[in-house]
């Protein structure tokens, strides 16, 4: 419960119901991470055993951090920077916790600058698929389509611009008329399309082989690096550690249960990732293609399959429409914390903030566009701008934010504050949450870090 009357509502407004919040948070969570990244990293890491570890990470580490992030957001009722400063002062007399909020806002800004470019490719593929470009195409031809899109900066920039425009269009309209209305339409459609594709895969794909690939654990295929990939992806896919969940948490009505909604959202995100795998792999197997294709799985391997299956043109178009919707609702959640911050901190109107922030992210995104052509040889430390931005956010700012949030909720905030905000009916559930927040989550992040800076490899623990 917020501590003072002035803190009962965020200046941005609030979700009109629990369902709206569930849809918004699921929309934030379900994105390129589920449809593009999860299937290919599962494919690269042997399938079943990876899926098992991923489930442990999502529920053991991701879920408690998501609860912490929502509870902090709702208690502060401001943008993530102001909220962290406010609660830091309140709980420990130290305002400097605002830096954690700033890390999140900065991270969201950078993630969107490359996320939007990949999302733009998805939009382009709706049209490619719809025009029958995949139909009967050879692997070389599909490679040329993808290469033509990423290699030509003007084309790629066009789709990136369109996607950023779509994102700003929604965010300008505010929490209820923009965000909530968008997720209320897009999320049910997304679910419907996914089930349609699942039905198709069951009937037309090699479903049994796909099922076995995803769920029969072959532990021999799982490396320690694979375990860490699963852990890192648990953060990314749930959108935690970035302030996005905190921003959405600020709009949650007081009577909504944080525990129950978090469990629903995590199940939804995980379910959608698993179903996506069950859509993709049976199609990949039925066409004798390689599940361990890597990042090109969706943009190269899958279109090849779409080109050779009955009804492939329509199935392919639906698939990329789904990918676009998933990315769109996530992009909205990435820009929202930045817009809320500029609006509340600088007193700029929400509309101007959304347009200004959108333009700035768009401009930075051009570096991502150029990373595949003109600036492909530019090395910013971890490869191109695109690769460096992905590495920096996925492996550094996201886990660091998650660590700080877990530590703040588990160690800095009083038991009274967290128990009062979570109001879990079951005392064991509270104890479990607190244990995970204090010990499991921070330790898990330390492992990701050690891996990222190569310490584990140096100790001979990872390959
Ligand atoms: N969870 C989103 C996805 O799976 C990505 C994301 C990360 C969105 C962090 C917001 C914040 O695609």
JSON list of C-alpha atoms in Angstrom, two decimals, residues 377-458:
[
{"chain": "A", "resi": 377, "resn": "UNK", "atom": "CA", "xyz": [33.49, -3.66, -39.77]},
{"chain": "A", "resi": 378, "resn": "UNK", "atom": "CA", "xyz": [33.21, -1.15, -36.94]},
{"chain": "A", "resi": 379, "resn": "UNK", "atom": "CA", "xyz": [34.18, -2.84, -33.70]},
{"chain": "A", "resi": 380, "resn": "UNK", "atom": "CA", "xyz": [32.89, -1.23, -30.51]},
{"chain": "A", "resi": 381, "resn": "UNK", "atom": "CA", "xyz": [34.41, -3.81, -28.21]},
{"chain": "A", "resi": 382, "resn": "UNK", "atom": "CA", "xyz": [31.90, -6.61, -28.68]},
{"chain": "A", "resi": 383, "resn": "UNK", "atom": "CA", "xyz": [31.59, -6.38, -32.43]},
{"chain": "A", "resi": 384, "resn": "UNK", "atom": "CA", "xyz": [29.30, -4.01, -34.31]},
{"chain": "A", "resi": 385, "resn": "UNK", "atom": "CA", "xyz": [27.02, -1.50, -32.59]},
{"chain": "A", "resi": 386, "resn": "UNK", "atom": "CA", "xyz": [24.19, -4.04, -32.88]},
{"chain": "A", "resi": 387, "resn": "UNK", "atom": "CA", "xyz": [26.21, -6.85, -31.27]},
{"chain": "A", "resi": 388, "resn": "UNK", "atom": "CA", "xyz": [27.69, -4.58, -28.62]},
{"chain": "A", "resi": 389, "resn": "UNK", "atom": "CA", "xyz": [24.30, -3.13, -27.66]},
{"chain": "A", "resi": 390, "resn": "UNK", "atom": "CA", "xyz": [22.87, -6.64, -27.37]},
{"chain": "A", "resi": 391, "resn": "UNK", "atom": "CA", "xyz": [25.82, -7.89, -25.34]},
{"chain": "A", "resi": 392, "resn": "UNK", "atom": "CA", "xyz": [25.93, -4.85, -23.07]},
{"chain": "A", "resi": 393, "resn": "UNK", "atom": "CA", "xyz": [22.23, -4.99, -22.24]},
{"chain": "A", "resi": 394, "resn": "UNK", "atom": "CA", "xyz": [21.61, -8.75, -22.13]},
{"chain": "A", "resi": 395, "resn": "UNK", "atom": "CA", "xyz": [24.76, -9.61, -20.21]},
{"chain": "A", "resi": 396, "resn": "UNK", "atom": "CA", "xyz": [25.46, -6.50, -18.19]},
{"chain": "A", "resi": 397, "resn": "UNK", "atom": "CA", "xyz": [22.72, -3.92, -17.58]},
{"chain": "A", "resi": 398, "resn": "UNK", "atom": "CA", "xyz": [19.84, -6.41, -17.41]},
{"chain": "A", "resi": 399, "resn": "UNK", "atom": "CA", "xyz": [21.44, -8.77, -14.87]},
{"chain": "A", "resi": 400, "resn": "UNK", "atom": "CA", "xyz": [22.91, -5.82, -12.94]},
{"chain": "A", "resi": 401, "resn": "UNK", "atom": "CA", "xyz": [19.46, -4.24, -12.72]},
{"chain": "A", "resi": 402, "resn": "UNK", "atom": "CA", "xyz": [17.95, -7.56, -11.67]},
{"chain": "A", "resi": 403, "resn": "UNK", "atom": "CA", "xyz": [20.63, -7.95, -9.01]},
{"chain": "A", "resi": 404, "resn": "UNK", "atom": "CA", "xyz": [20.03, -4.47, -7.62]},
{"chain": "A", "resi": 405, "resn": "UNK", "atom": "CA", "xyz": [16.26, -4.94, -7.60]},
{"chain": "A", "resi": 406, "resn": "UNK", "atom": "CA", "xyz": [16.51, -8.28, -5.81]},
{"chain": "A", "resi": 407, "resn": "UNK", "atom": "CA", "xyz": [18.97, -6.90, -3.26]},
{"chain": "A", "resi": 408, "resn": "UNK", "atom": "CA", "xyz": [16.87, -3.79, -2.71]},
{"chain": "A", "resi": 409, "resn": "UNK", "atom": "CA", "xyz": [13.65, -5.73, -2.17]},
{"chain": "A", "resi": 410, "resn": "UNK", "atom": "CA", "xyz": [15.29, -8.53, -0.19]},
{"chain": "A", "resi": 411, "resn": "UNK", "atom": "CA", "xyz": [17.82, -6.69, 1.97]},
{"chain": "A", "resi": 412, "resn": "UNK", "atom": "CA", "xyz": [17.11, -2.95, 1.98]},
{"chain": "A", "resi": 413, "resn": "UNK", "atom": "CA", "xyz": [13.32, -2.82, 2.16]},
{"chain": "A", "resi": 414, "resn": "UNK", "atom": "CA", "xyz": [11.88, -3.74, 5.53]},
{"chain": "A", "resi": 415, "resn": "UNK", "atom": "CA", "xyz": [9.93, -6.92, 5.95]},
{"chain": "A", "resi": 416, "resn": "UNK", "atom": "CA", "xyz": [6.95, -4.74, 6.86]},
{"chain": "A", "resi": 417, "resn": "UNK", "atom": "CA", "xyz": [7.09, -2.83, 3.59]},
{"chain": "A", "resi": 418, "resn": "UNK", "atom": "CA", "xyz": [7.47, -5.85, 1.32]},
{"chain": "A", "resi": 419, "resn": "UNK", "atom": "CA", "xyz": [4.97, -8.05, 3.16]},
{"chain": "A", "resi": 420, "resn": "UNK", "atom": "CA", "xyz": [2.53, -5.13, 3.23]},
{"chain": "A", "resi": 421, "resn": "UNK", "atom": "CA", "xyz": [2.85, -4.54, -0.50]},
{"chain": "A", "resi": 422, "resn": "UNK", "atom": "CA", "xyz": [2.82, -8.20, -1.57]},
{"chain": "A", "resi": 423, "resn": "UNK", "atom": "CA", "xyz": [0.10, -9.28, 0.87]},
{"chain": "A", "resi": 424, "resn": "UNK", "atom": "CA", "xyz": [0.59, -12.95, 0.04]},
{"chain": "A", "resi": 425, "resn": "UNK", "atom": "CA", "xyz": [-2.10, -15.04, 1.70]},
{"chain": "A", "resi": 426, "resn": "UNK", "atom": "CA", "xyz": [0.30, -17.89, 2.30]},
{"chain": "A", "resi": 427, "resn": "UNK", "atom": "CA", "xyz": [3.21, -17.23, 4.73]},
{"chain": "A", "resi": 428, "resn": "UNK", "atom": "CA", "xyz": [5.32, -19.93, 3.07]},
{"chain": "A", "resi": 429, "resn": "UNK", "atom": "CA", "xyz": [4.97, -18.15, -0.27]},
{"chain": "A", "resi": 430, "resn": "UNK", "atom": "CA", "xyz": [6.30, -14.96, 1.33]},
{"chain": "A", "resi": 431, "resn": "UNK", "atom": "CA", "xyz": [9.20, -16.81, 2.90]},
{"chain": "A", "resi": 432, "resn": "UNK", "atom": "CA", "xyz": [10.03, -18.42, -0.44]},
{"chain": "A", "resi": 433, "resn": "UNK", "atom": "CA", "xyz": [9.91, -15.06, -2.22]},
{"chain": "A", "resi": 434, "resn": "UNK", "atom": "CA", "xyz": [12.17, -13.46, 0.37]},
{"chain": "A", "resi": 435, "resn": "UNK", "atom": "CA", "xyz": [14.67, -16.30, 0.27]},
{"chain": "A", "resi": 436, "resn": "UNK", "atom": "CA", "xyz": [14.80, -16.15, -3.53]},
{"chain": "A", "resi": 437, "resn": "UNK", "atom": "CA", "xyz": [15.17, -12.36, -3.47]},
{"chain": "A", "resi": 438, "resn": "UNK", "atom": "CA", "xyz": [17.93, -12.37, -0.86]},
{"chain": "A", "resi": 439, "resn": "UNK", "atom": "CA", "xyz": [19.96, -15.36, -1.98]},
{"chain": "A", "resi": 440, "resn": "UNK", "atom": "CA", "xyz": [18.96, -17.24, -5.13]},
{"chain": "A", "resi": 441, "resn": "UNK", "atom": "CA", "xyz": [18.53, -14.31, -7.51]},
{"chain": "A", "resi": 442, "resn": "UNK", "atom": "CA", "xyz": [21.65, -12.32, -6.52]},
{"chain": "A", "resi": 443, "resn": "UNK", "atom": "CA", "xyz": [23.78, -15.46, -6.66]},
{"chain": "A", "resi": 444, "resn": "UNK", "atom": "CA", "xyz": [22.41, -16.37, -10.08]},
{"chain": "A", "resi": 445, "resn": "UNK", "atom": "CA", "xyz": [23.34, -12.93, -11.40]},
{"chain": "A", "resi": 446, "resn": "UNK", "atom": "CA", "xyz": [26.85, -13.20, -10.02]},
{"chain": "A", "resi": 447, "resn": "UNK", "atom": "CA", "xyz": [27.21, -16.41, -12.04]},
{"chain": "A", "resi": 448, "resn": "UNK", "atom": "CA", "xyz": [26.08, -14.68, -15.25]},
{"chain": "A", "resi": 449, "resn": "UNK", "atom": "CA", "xyz": [28.62, -11.95, -14.62]},
{"chain": "A", "resi": 450, "resn": "UNK", "atom": "CA", "xyz": [31.49, -14.27, -13.92]},
{"chain": "A", "resi": 451, "resn": "UNK", "atom": "CA", "xyz": [30.66, -16.01, -17.14]},
{"chain": "A", "resi": 452, "resn": "UNK", "atom": "CA", "xyz": [30.36, -12.76, -19.10]},
{"chain": "A", "resi": 453, "resn": "UNK", "atom": "CA", "xyz": [33.79, -11.60, -18.06]},
{"chain": "A", "resi": 454, "resn": "UNK", "atom": "CA", "xyz": [35.23, -15.00, -18.85]},
{"chain": "A", "resi": 455, "resn": "UNK", "atom": "CA", "xyz": [36.10, -16.08, -15.31]},
{"chain": "A", "resi": 456, "resn": "UNK", "atom": "CA", "xyz": [34.25, -19.37, -15.56]},
{"chain": "A", "resi": 457, "resn": "UNK", "atom": "CA", "xyz": [35.98, -20.24, -18.81]},
{"chain": "A", "resi": 458, "resn": "UNK", "atom": "CA", "xyz": [39.28, -19.34, -17.21]}
]
